[in-house]
């Protein structure tokens, strides 16, 4: 048994992989958007291999790529109008391959100085784009959930000097987190993980514009029993998961300043707007925040596992995560650098940032501005075509997330579900149904840089056909 392969074998394997990936990448649109969820078939296919002796690499590659092709929702499909899951750009794919091969260890600066400095450069660039000053800090995370968790830990360590040492047992009052009812549930999860519990996350109702109602927020703050509770953080969402709505960031910032509360902006999806001169004004106020979550694996179309946490408070990541050990390399002790493992939830760290860096090297900020503008334009086109075809738009955002319904069926909760089931059964397009104020509406998002008017016309056609059938 040979654990490594020789040059000829490696080339053969890569060629097989290349052919498979190339076929998928160039003909993604020919796949059924979503699979039959046949659990028995999937489990049976996993029993056809031999984990004791192994199988030929060619067979193994066929096995996993066929499995993924048959049993996945094809998020890279141009008619995937789904959640914020992009088609990976080619730079990001190559970056993952390079990272896996060199496998740099980004826990310690001295082990991977080039990689760590690349990540720091990208952090500085984004901090600057979001309007933070040059003292800003940040770290790459695996996703928005880890970035939001990081934000909550930072808020706790900022407010309570001994939090790192004593944890929740040192708190004299219960810390309260405020966010809108439309905020992402990773915030509740973060409250579970940090040990304050999700009962302390207060969901503020939304306005008719689907934004966090700042008047109710102010009222809830006034009503807080200060003998038991202390406000910890207010989270504004810039691009809600359901409706793509951006909260009133300036107002939230003033409330935070006045009451000395940590202001976090969850811009996991909508943060991409900062890369477009046209869309950027939508995010005004984000520069006054204490911290920001931004998922590069959403609107920047890099593969999964790529998010950024930014903070305008230079000292807080160190305060939150610093730890000293004897066994970590000390070669860089005399340099003015930051040891990444002292700034992050993670210890061993993958070179996550290369996916963003290589993308910028391939396409530049200019390329990004173009693709983001294109997607926003396609969102507008989708909206216009829906209206023209008698659908009613239920949300109001410049981000390409469109929620829609039929006026005459708005109280018929069965209607969207039945139409959706029919569309998904055909597997030509993928979209979802999302409840706005409890009323189910269709939700279609442009998450793919390759989606054009043609795919949008086809989607609307499919919806119109199912609507006509429903009326029969
Ligand atoms: C996607 C999303 C998250 C969670 O991010 P992950 O990358 O999935 O961990 C958090 N907040 C918002 C607003 C999101 O859209």
Short mmCIF file of C-alpha atoms and ligand atoms in Angstrom, two decimals:
data_model
loop_
_atom_site.label_atom_id
_atom_site.label_comp_id
_atom_site.label_asym_id
_atom_site.label_seq_id
_atom_site.Cartn_x
_atom_site.Cartn_y
_atom_site.Cartn_z
CA UNK A 1 0.00 0.00 0.00
CA UNK A 2 1.37 3.30 -1.11
CA UNK A 3 0.11 6.33 0.83
CA UNK A 4 1.44 8.86 -1.63
CA UNK A 5 1.04 8.70 -5.40
CA UNK A 6 3.65 9.20 -8.09
CA UNK A 7 3.64 12.09 -10.53
CA UNK A 8 1.85 10.15 -13.27
CA UNK A 9 -0.89 8.93 -10.93
CA UNK A 10 -1.44 12.39 -9.50
CA UNK A 11 -1.81 13.84 -12.97
CA UNK A 12 -4.29 11.13 -13.93
CA UNK A 13 -6.33 11.78 -10.81
CA UNK A 14 -6.34 15.53 -11.34
CA UNK A 15 -7.38 15.06 -14.97
CA UNK A 16 -10.31 12.90 -13.93
CA UNK A 17 -11.28 15.50 -11.34
CA UNK A 18 -10.85 18.32 -13.83
CA UNK A 19 -13.10 16.60 -16.40
CA UNK A 20 -15.77 15.99 -13.78
CA UNK A 21 -15.67 19.52 -12.38
CA UNK A 22 -15.49 21.11 -15.80
CA UNK A 23 -18.53 19.17 -16.94
CA UNK A 24 -20.45 20.28 -13.85
CA UNK A 25 -19.30 23.89 -13.97
CA UNK A 26 -20.01 24.37 -17.67
CA UNK A 27 -23.37 22.60 -17.70
CA UNK A 28 -24.78 23.34 -14.24
CA UNK A 29 -27.92 24.71 -15.87
CA UNK A 30 -28.75 21.24 -17.27
CA UNK A 31 -29.10 19.67 -13.84
CA UNK A 32 -32.40 19.35 -12.02
CA UNK A 33 -32.25 22.16 -9.42
CA UNK A 34 -33.23 19.92 -6.52
CA UNK A 35 -33.00 16.18 -5.82
CA UNK A 36 -35.48 13.50 -4.86
CA UNK A 37 -34.95 13.18 -1.13
CA UNK A 38 -34.75 9.41 -1.31
CA UNK A 39 -32.87 8.54 1.83
CA UNK A 40 -32.77 4.80 1.12
CA UNK A 41 -31.18 5.31 -2.27
CA UNK A 42 -28.56 7.62 -0.79
CA UNK A 43 -27.69 5.18 2.00
CA UNK A 44 -27.61 2.26 -0.44
CA UNK A 45 -25.18 4.12 -2.67
CA UNK A 46 -22.89 4.61 0.34
CA UNK A 47 -22.83 0.84 0.86
CA UNK A 48 -21.49 0.14 -2.65
CA UNK A 49 -17.91 1.11 -1.73
CA UNK A 50 -15.24 -0.66 0.30
CA UNK A 51 -13.97 1.33 3.25
CA UNK A 52 -11.77 -1.52 4.51
CA UNK A 53 -9.60 -1.97 1.42
CA UNK A 54 -10.41 1.26 -0.36
CA UNK A 55 -11.31 1.49 -4.05
CA UNK A 56 -9.54 2.85 -7.13
CA UNK A 57 -9.21 6.68 -7.04
CA UNK A 58 -11.07 6.96 -10.35
CA UNK A 59 -13.99 4.98 -8.91
CA UNK A 60 -13.89 7.00 -5.70
CA UNK A 61 -14.07 10.29 -7.58
CA UNK A 62 -16.95 9.01 -9.72
CA UNK A 63 -18.73 7.87 -6.55
CA UNK A 64 -18.58 11.21 -4.74
CA UNK A 65 -19.20 13.47 -7.73
CA UNK A 66 -22.15 11.34 -8.89
CA UNK A 67 -23.50 11.41 -5.35
CA UNK A 68 -23.25 15.19 -5.17
CA UNK A 69 -24.73 15.62 -8.63
CA UNK A 70 -27.71 13.34 -7.92
CA UNK A 71 -28.42 14.29 -4.33
CA UNK A 72 -27.92 18.03 -3.87
CA UNK A 73 -29.82 21.21 -4.36
CA UNK A 74 -27.69 22.74 -7.11
CA UNK A 75 -26.96 26.11 -5.52
CA UNK A 76 -24.57 26.99 -8.41
CA UNK A 77 -27.51 26.65 -10.87
CA UNK A 78 -28.52 29.94 -12.57
CA UNK A 79 -32.14 29.20 -11.65
CA UNK A 80 -31.42 28.68 -7.98
CA UNK A 81 -33.33 31.70 -6.63
CA UNK A 82 -32.70 30.59 -3.11
CA UNK A 83 -31.03 31.49 0.12
CA UNK A 84 -27.77 33.40 -0.07
CA UNK A 85 -25.82 30.46 -1.49
CA UNK A 86 -23.78 31.56 -4.49
CA UNK A 87 -22.23 29.80 -7.42
CA UNK A 88 -18.54 29.61 -6.41
CA UNK A 89 -16.37 31.83 -8.55
CA UNK A 90 -13.40 30.12 -10.18
CA UNK A 91 -10.78 32.00 -8.16
CA UNK A 92 -12.36 30.74 -4.95
CA UNK A 93 -12.34 27.15 -6.18
CA UNK A 94 -8.67 27.35 -7.11
CA UNK A 95 -7.88 29.05 -3.80
CA UNK A 96 -9.37 26.13 -1.87
CA UNK A 97 -7.23 23.69 -3.86
CA UNK A 98 -4.06 25.72 -3.28
CA UNK A 99 -4.83 26.11 0.44
CA UNK A 100 -5.41 22.39 0.88
CA UNK A 101 -2.11 21.60 -0.83
CA UNK A 102 0.16 24.04 1.03
CA UNK A 103 -1.92 23.62 4.18
CA UNK A 104 -0.48 26.65 5.98
CA UNK A 105 -1.16 26.79 9.72
CA UNK A 106 -2.60 30.21 10.50
CA UNK A 107 -2.71 29.81 14.28
CA UNK A 108 0.77 31.32 14.70
CA UNK A 109 2.08 34.21 12.62
CA UNK A 110 5.58 32.76 12.30
CA UNK A 111 4.22 29.53 10.76
CA UNK A 112 2.42 31.29 7.93
CA UNK A 113 3.52 34.92 7.76
CA UNK A 114 2.51 35.40 4.12
CA UNK A 115 -0.95 33.95 4.66
CA UNK A 116 -1.56 35.87 7.89
CA UNK A 117 -0.43 39.14 6.31
CA UNK A 118 -2.75 38.49 3.31
CA UNK A 119 -5.67 38.07 5.70
CA UNK A 120 -4.71 41.22 7.61
CA UNK A 121 -4.53 43.17 4.37
CA UNK A 122 -8.02 42.01 3.39
CA UNK A 123 -9.33 42.85 6.87
CA UNK A 124 -7.86 46.37 6.58
CA UNK A 125 -9.34 46.81 3.09
CA UNK A 126 -12.82 45.84 4.24
CA UNK A 127 -12.57 47.88 7.45
CA UNK A 128 -11.75 50.85 5.23
CA UNK A 129 -14.60 50.11 2.81
CA UNK A 130 -17.09 49.94 5.68
CA UNK A 131 -15.81 53.32 6.89
CA UNK A 132 -13.84 52.26 9.97
CA UNK A 133 -10.62 54.15 10.74
CA UNK A 134 -7.14 52.68 10.50
CA UNK A 135 -7.21 51.33 14.06
CA UNK A 136 -9.93 48.84 13.18
CA UNK A 137 -9.33 45.16 13.74
CA UNK A 138 -10.91 41.95 12.56
CA UNK A 139 -10.56 38.27 11.86
CA UNK A 140 -11.70 35.73 9.28
CA UNK A 141 -14.36 33.35 10.57
CA UNK A 142 -15.98 30.22 9.17
CA UNK A 143 -19.35 31.91 8.72
CA UNK A 144 -21.74 34.57 9.90
CA UNK A 145 -22.73 32.43 12.87
CA UNK A 146 -19.14 32.41 14.18
CA UNK A 147 -18.83 36.14 13.45
CA UNK A 148 -22.04 36.93 15.38
CA UNK A 149 -20.84 34.74 18.25
CA UNK A 150 -17.53 36.62 18.21
CA UNK A 151 -19.47 39.90 18.37
CA UNK A 152 -21.42 38.77 21.44
CA UNK A 153 -18.23 37.66 23.20
CA UNK A 154 -16.60 40.99 22.39
CA UNK A 155 -19.60 42.90 23.75
CA UNK A 156 -19.46 40.89 26.99
CA UNK A 157 -15.71 41.37 27.41
CA UNK A 158 -16.03 45.06 26.62
CA UNK A 159 -18.73 45.66 29.22
CA UNK A 160 -17.44 43.34 31.93
CA UNK A 161 -13.71 43.62 32.65
CA UNK A 162 -13.61 40.21 34.35
CA UNK A 163 -15.77 38.31 31.91
CA UNK A 164 -12.83 36.33 30.51
CA UNK A 165 -11.91 35.20 34.03
CA UNK A 166 -15.25 34.79 35.83
CA UNK A 167 -17.67 34.24 32.96
CA UNK A 168 -21.40 34.72 33.54
CA UNK A 169 -20.90 33.96 37.26
CA UNK A 170 -19.24 37.34 37.71
CA UNK A 171 -22.17 39.32 36.28
CA UNK A 172 -24.21 41.44 38.69
CA UNK A 173 -27.03 41.86 36.17
CA UNK A 174 -28.47 39.87 33.30
CA UNK A 175 -27.16 41.19 29.96
CA UNK A 176 -29.86 41.78 27.34
CA UNK A 177 -29.39 41.60 23.57
CA UNK A 178 -31.82 43.44 21.29
CA UNK A 179 -32.42 42.67 17.64
CA UNK A 180 -35.39 42.67 15.29
CA UNK A 181 -37.86 39.84 14.96
CA UNK A 182 -36.39 39.37 11.47
CA UNK A 183 -32.79 39.01 12.70
CA UNK A 184 -30.90 35.81 12.02
CA UNK A 185 -31.30 32.99 14.52
CA UNK A 186 -27.55 32.60 14.89
CA UNK A 187 -28.00 35.36 17.48
CA UNK A 188 -30.17 33.12 19.67
CA UNK A 189 -27.62 30.40 19.10
CA UNK A 190 -24.77 32.69 20.17
CA UNK A 191 -26.67 33.49 23.38
CA UNK A 192 -26.94 29.74 24.05
CA UNK A 193 -23.24 29.23 23.40
CA UNK A 194 -21.92 32.11 25.51
CA UNK A 195 -24.07 30.93 28.38
CA UNK A 196 -26.47 33.84 28.87
CA UNK A 197 -29.35 31.88 27.30
CA UNK A 198 -31.67 32.91 24.49
CA UNK A 199 -34.32 34.29 26.87
CA UNK A 200 -32.08 37.34 27.09
CA UNK A 201 -32.35 37.95 23.33
CA UNK A 202 -35.28 40.34 22.94
CA UNK A 203 -36.83 40.36 19.48
CA UNK A 204 -38.22 43.79 18.67
CA UNK A 205 -41.25 43.87 16.32
CA UNK A 206 -40.80 45.25 12.81
CA UNK A 207 -42.40 48.28 11.16
CA UNK A 208 -44.56 48.20 8.04
CA UNK A 209 -41.29 48.63 6.17
CA UNK A 210 -40.11 45.37 7.81
CA UNK A 211 -37.37 47.19 9.75
CA UNK A 212 -36.63 46.95 13.46
CA UNK A 213 -39.07 49.38 15.10
CA UNK A 214 -36.76 51.82 16.88
CA UNK A 215 -39.62 53.39 18.86
CA UNK A 216 -40.54 50.08 20.39
CA UNK A 217 -36.84 49.43 21.01
CA UNK A 218 -36.55 52.74 22.89
CA UNK A 219 -39.66 51.87 24.89
CA UNK A 220 -38.30 48.40 25.80
CA UNK A 221 -35.04 50.00 26.91
CA UNK A 222 -36.91 52.45 29.11
CA UNK A 223 -38.99 49.67 30.62
CA UNK A 224 -36.02 47.43 31.41
CA UNK A 225 -35.88 46.73 35.15
CA UNK A 226 -32.39 47.99 35.87
CA UNK A 227 -32.21 46.19 39.19
CA UNK A 228 -32.12 42.89 37.26
CA UNK A 229 -31.13 43.65 33.65
CA UNK A 230 -28.44 45.63 31.81
CA UNK A 231 -28.57 46.21 28.04
CA UNK A 232 -25.54 44.54 26.41
CA UNK A 233 -25.85 45.00 22.66
CA UNK A 234 -28.17 46.10 19.89
CA UNK A 235 -27.91 44.24 16.62
CA UNK A 236 -29.01 45.87 13.42
CA UNK A 237 -29.43 43.64 10.39
CA UNK A 238 -28.23 44.92 7.03
CA UNK A 239 -30.06 42.63 4.65
CA UNK A 240 -32.41 40.36 6.57
CA UNK A 241 -32.41 36.72 5.55
CA UNK A 242 -36.12 36.69 4.78
CA UNK A 243 -36.75 39.99 3.02
CA UNK A 244 -33.36 41.66 2.42
CA UNK A 245 -34.37 44.63 4.58
CA UNK A 246 -31.78 47.00 6.06
CA UNK A 247 -32.53 48.35 9.55
CA UNK A 248 -32.19 52.08 10.40
CA UNK A 249 -28.49 51.92 11.20
CA UNK A 250 -28.07 55.62 12.05
CA UNK A 251 -30.93 55.57 14.53
CA UNK A 252 -29.69 52.37 16.12
CA UNK A 253 -26.24 53.88 16.43
CA UNK A 254 -27.61 56.96 18.26
CA UNK A 255 -29.57 54.80 20.68
CA UNK A 256 -26.44 52.76 21.39
CA UNK A 257 -24.24 55.84 21.88
CA UNK A 258 -26.76 57.47 24.22
CA UNK A 259 -27.07 54.35 26.36
CA UNK A 260 -23.49 53.10 26.10
CA UNK A 261 -24.50 49.86 24.37
CA UNK A 262 -22.42 47.80 21.92
CA UNK A 263 -23.70 48.29 18.35
CA UNK A 264 -23.27 45.29 16.09
CA UNK A 265 -24.37 45.20 12.45
CA UNK A 266 -25.13 41.79 10.98
CA UNK A 267 -24.37 42.50 7.32
CA UNK A 268 -23.73 38.84 6.47
CA UNK A 269 -25.51 39.19 3.16
CA UNK A 270 -26.17 42.90 2.62
CA UNK A 271 -22.58 43.93 3.39
CA UNK A 272 -21.82 43.16 -0.26
CA UNK A 273 -23.58 46.43 -1.10
CA UNK A 274 -20.51 48.28 0.18
CA UNK A 275 -18.68 47.19 -3.01
CA UNK A 276 -21.07 49.12 -5.26
CA UNK A 277 -21.10 52.92 -5.45
CA UNK A 278 -24.82 52.76 -6.30
CA UNK A 279 -25.82 50.55 -3.38
CA UNK A 280 -23.35 51.71 -0.75
CA UNK A 281 -25.50 54.62 0.57
CA UNK A 282 -28.00 51.99 1.79
CA UNK A 283 -25.48 51.03 4.47
CA UNK A 284 -24.94 54.53 5.85
CA UNK A 285 -24.44 54.37 9.60
CA UNK A 286 -22.58 51.04 9.52
CA UNK A 287 -19.33 53.01 10.00
CA UNK A 288 -20.50 54.01 13.50
CA UNK A 289 -20.85 50.42 14.67
CA UNK A 290 -18.63 48.63 17.16
CA UNK A 291 -18.59 45.50 15.02
CA UNK A 292 -19.74 44.03 11.71
CA UNK A 293 -20.42 40.54 10.39
CA UNK A 294 -19.82 40.11 6.67
CA UNK A 295 -20.05 36.77 4.83
CA UNK A 296 -17.79 36.65 1.79
CA UNK A 297 -19.38 33.28 0.99
CA UNK A 298 -22.64 35.02 0.15
CA UNK A 299 -22.55 38.01 -2.18
CA UNK A 300 -18.83 37.72 -2.99
CA UNK A 301 -19.43 34.25 -4.45
CA UNK A 302 -16.50 32.49 -2.80
CA UNK A 303 -16.91 28.89 -1.57
CA UNK A 304 -18.46 28.20 1.85
CA UNK A 305 -16.62 28.78 5.09
CA UNK A 306 -15.56 32.38 4.42
CA UNK A 307 -16.74 35.18 6.65
CA UNK A 308 -15.26 38.31 8.18
CA UNK A 309 -15.70 39.80 11.63
CA UNK A 310 -14.68 43.47 11.90
CA UNK A 311 -14.49 45.72 14.92
CA UNK A 312 -13.72 49.39 15.33
CA UNK A 313 -12.36 48.64 18.82
CA UNK A 314 -8.75 47.75 18.46
CA UNK A 315 -8.23 46.14 21.87
CA UNK A 316 -11.26 43.90 22.08
CA UNK A 317 -10.29 40.76 20.14
CA UNK A 318 -7.14 40.43 22.23
CA UNK A 319 -9.05 41.04 25.44
CA UNK A 320 -11.59 38.42 24.46
CA UNK A 321 -9.37 35.63 23.15
CA UNK A 322 -5.78 36.14 24.38
CA UNK A 323 -4.21 33.22 26.11
CA UNK A 324 -0.56 32.35 26.61
CA UNK A 325 0.98 28.94 26.18
CA UNK A 326 4.42 27.43 26.30
CA UNK A 327 4.09 25.28 23.22
CA UNK A 328 3.08 27.86 20.62
CA UNK A 329 5.96 29.08 18.42
CA UNK A 330 7.69 32.18 19.75
CA UNK A 331 9.83 33.12 16.73
CA UNK A 332 7.80 36.27 16.12
CA UNK A 333 7.81 37.47 19.74
CA UNK A 334 9.89 40.55 18.95
CA UNK A 335 7.86 41.61 15.90
CA UNK A 336 4.89 43.94 16.03
CA UNK A 337 2.42 41.37 14.82
CA UNK A 338 -0.78 39.85 16.07
CA UNK A 339 -0.80 36.15 16.86
CA UNK A 340 -4.00 34.96 15.16
CA UNK A 341 -4.82 32.30 17.78
CA UNK A 342 -5.10 35.13 20.34
CA UNK A 343 -7.71 36.91 18.21
CA UNK A 344 -10.09 34.15 17.23
CA UNK A 345 -12.44 31.44 18.48
CA UNK A 346 -10.46 29.05 16.30
CA UNK A 347 -6.98 27.77 17.09
CA UNK A 348 -5.62 25.86 14.10
CA UNK A 349 -6.81 27.97 11.21
CA UNK A 350 -7.24 27.30 7.53
CA UNK A 351 -6.16 29.99 5.04
CA UNK A 352 -9.77 31.12 4.62
CA UNK A 353 -8.78 34.56 3.35
CA UNK A 354 -7.10 33.27 0.19
CA UNK A 355 -10.53 32.75 -1.38
CA UNK A 356 -11.15 36.49 -1.11
CA UNK A 357 -7.59 37.54 -1.96
CA UNK A 358 -7.34 35.40 -5.10
CA UNK A 359 -10.81 36.57 -6.16
CA UNK A 360 -9.64 40.18 -5.88
CA UNK A 361 -6.48 39.34 -7.81
CA UNK A 362 -8.57 37.70 -10.57
CA UNK A 363 -11.43 40.21 -10.81
CA UNK A 364 -10.45 43.29 -8.80
CA UNK A 365 -12.83 45.48 -6.81
CA UNK A 366 -14.05 46.69 -10.20
CA UNK A 367 -15.10 43.22 -11.27
CA UNK A 368 -16.98 42.86 -8.00
CA UNK A 369 -18.73 46.17 -8.44
CA UNK A 370 -19.92 45.04 -11.87
CA UNK A 371 -21.22 41.67 -10.75
CA UNK A 372 -22.97 43.13 -7.70
CA UNK A 373 -24.59 45.82 -9.84
CA UNK A 374 -25.63 43.15 -12.33
CA UNK A 375 -27.31 41.11 -9.60
CA UNK A 376 -29.07 44.19 -8.21
CA UNK A 377 -30.29 44.97 -11.72
CA UNK A 378 -31.59 41.42 -12.16
CA UNK A 379 -33.43 41.80 -8.84
CA UNK A 380 -35.07 44.92 -10.22
CA UNK A 381 -35.93 43.12 -13.46
CA UNK A 382 -37.49 40.25 -11.51
CA UNK A 383 -39.57 42.72 -9.52
CA UNK A 384 -40.77 44.57 -12.62
CA UNK A 385 -41.66 41.40 -14.50
CA UNK A 386 -43.57 40.03 -11.50
CA UNK A 387 -45.62 43.21 -11.29
CA UNK A 388 -46.29 43.10 -15.00
CA UNK A 389 -47.54 39.53 -14.60
CA UNK A 390 -50.00 40.43 -11.87
CA UNK A 391 -47.95 39.52 -8.79
CA UNK A 392 -47.78 41.81 -5.78
CA UNK A 393 -44.39 42.71 -4.23
CA UNK A 394 -44.37 42.38 -0.43
CA UNK A 395 -40.96 43.81 0.50
CA UNK A 396 -39.11 46.99 -0.32
CA UNK A 397 -35.33 46.77 -0.73
CA UNK A 398 -32.70 47.61 -3.32
CA UNK A 399 -30.98 44.31 -2.63
CA UNK A 400 -32.01 41.54 -5.04
CA UNK A 401 -34.38 39.73 -2.68
CA UNK A 402 -37.98 39.74 -3.88
CA UNK A 403 -40.98 38.60 -1.82
CA UNK A 404 -44.27 38.34 -3.68
CA UNK A 405 -47.83 37.04 -3.58
CA UNK A 406 -51.14 37.15 -5.44
CA UNK A 407 -53.48 39.72 -3.88
CA UNK A 408 -56.56 37.49 -4.14
CA UNK A 409 -54.82 34.59 -2.37
CA UNK A 410 -52.99 36.41 0.42
CA UNK A 411 -55.11 34.85 3.14
CA UNK A 412 -54.98 31.39 1.55
CA UNK A 413 -51.92 29.94 3.29
CA UNK A 414 -52.23 26.79 1.19
CA UNK A 415 -51.73 28.69 -2.05
CA UNK A 416 -47.98 29.45 -2.00
CA UNK A 417 -47.14 26.04 -0.60
CA UNK A 418 -49.03 24.18 -3.28
CA UNK A 419 -47.52 26.23 -6.10
CA UNK A 420 -44.05 25.84 -4.61
CA UNK A 421 -44.43 22.05 -4.37
CA UNK A 422 -45.34 21.93 -8.07
CA UNK A 423 -42.40 24.13 -9.12
CA UNK A 424 -39.91 22.14 -7.03
CA UNK A 425 -41.28 18.83 -8.29
CA UNK A 426 -40.33 19.87 -11.82
CA UNK A 427 -36.86 20.83 -10.64
CA UNK A 428 -36.30 23.58 -13.18
CA UNK A 429 -36.08 26.39 -10.62
CA UNK A 430 -35.57 26.63 -6.89
CA UNK A 431 -37.22 29.28 -4.75
CA UNK A 432 -38.80 29.31 -1.30
CA UNK A 433 -41.78 30.45 0.70
CA UNK A 434 -41.16 32.81 3.60
CA UNK A 435 -43.72 34.12 6.10
CA UNK A 436 -43.89 37.92 6.39
CA UNK A 437 -45.83 38.85 9.53
CA UNK A 438 -47.08 35.29 9.56
CA UNK A 439 -48.35 35.35 5.95
CA UNK A 440 -46.51 32.95 3.61
CA UNK A 441 -45.10 34.69 0.52
CA UNK A 442 -42.83 33.55 -2.27
CA UNK A 443 -39.19 34.54 -1.90
CA UNK A 444 -36.78 34.66 -4.84
CA UNK A 445 -33.25 35.96 -4.50
CA UNK A 446 -30.63 36.55 -7.19
CA UNK A 447 -27.63 34.77 -5.67
CA UNK A 448 -25.91 33.73 -8.87
CA UNK A 449 -23.73 36.07 -10.95
CA UNK A 450 -24.76 34.08 -14.05
CA UNK A 451 -28.50 34.62 -13.67
CA UNK A 452 -29.84 36.69 -16.58
CA UNK A 453 -33.20 37.94 -17.84
CA UNK A 454 -33.70 34.63 -19.63
CA UNK A 455 -33.70 32.59 -16.40
CA UNK A 456 -35.95 35.15 -14.72
CA UNK A 457 -38.46 35.02 -17.59
CA UNK A 458 -38.47 31.22 -17.33
CA UNK A 459 -39.11 31.35 -13.58
CA UNK A 460 -42.05 33.70 -14.00
CA UNK A 461 -43.41 31.54 -16.77
CA UNK A 462 -43.29 28.49 -14.49
CA UNK A 463 -45.08 30.40 -11.73
CA UNK A 464 -47.73 31.65 -14.15
CA UNK A 465 -48.39 28.12 -15.41
CA UNK A 466 -48.83 26.76 -11.89
CA UNK A 467 -51.05 29.70 -11.01
CA UNK A 468 -53.32 29.00 -13.99
CA UNK A 469 -53.47 25.34 -12.98
CA UNK A 470 -54.37 26.30 -9.43
CA UNK A 471 -57.33 28.32 -10.65
CA UNK A 472 -58.74 25.37 -12.61
C1 LIG B 1 -26.47 33.81 6.49
C2 LIG B 1 -26.68 34.72 7.61
C3 LIG B 1 -26.14 34.46 8.87
C4 LIG B 1 -25.43 33.16 9.19
O1 LIG B 1 -24.23 33.08 8.50
P1 LIG B 1 -23.55 31.68 8.17
O2 LIG B 1 -22.46 32.08 7.24
O3 LIG B 1 -24.60 30.82 7.55
O4 LIG B 1 -23.04 31.13 9.44
C5 LIG B 1 -26.28 35.40 9.86
N1 LIG B 1 -26.97 36.54 9.63
C6 LIG B 1 -27.52 36.83 8.43
C7 LIG B 1 -28.25 38.11 8.24
C8 LIG B 1 -27.39 35.92 7.38
O5 LIG B 1 -27.94 36.21 6.19
#
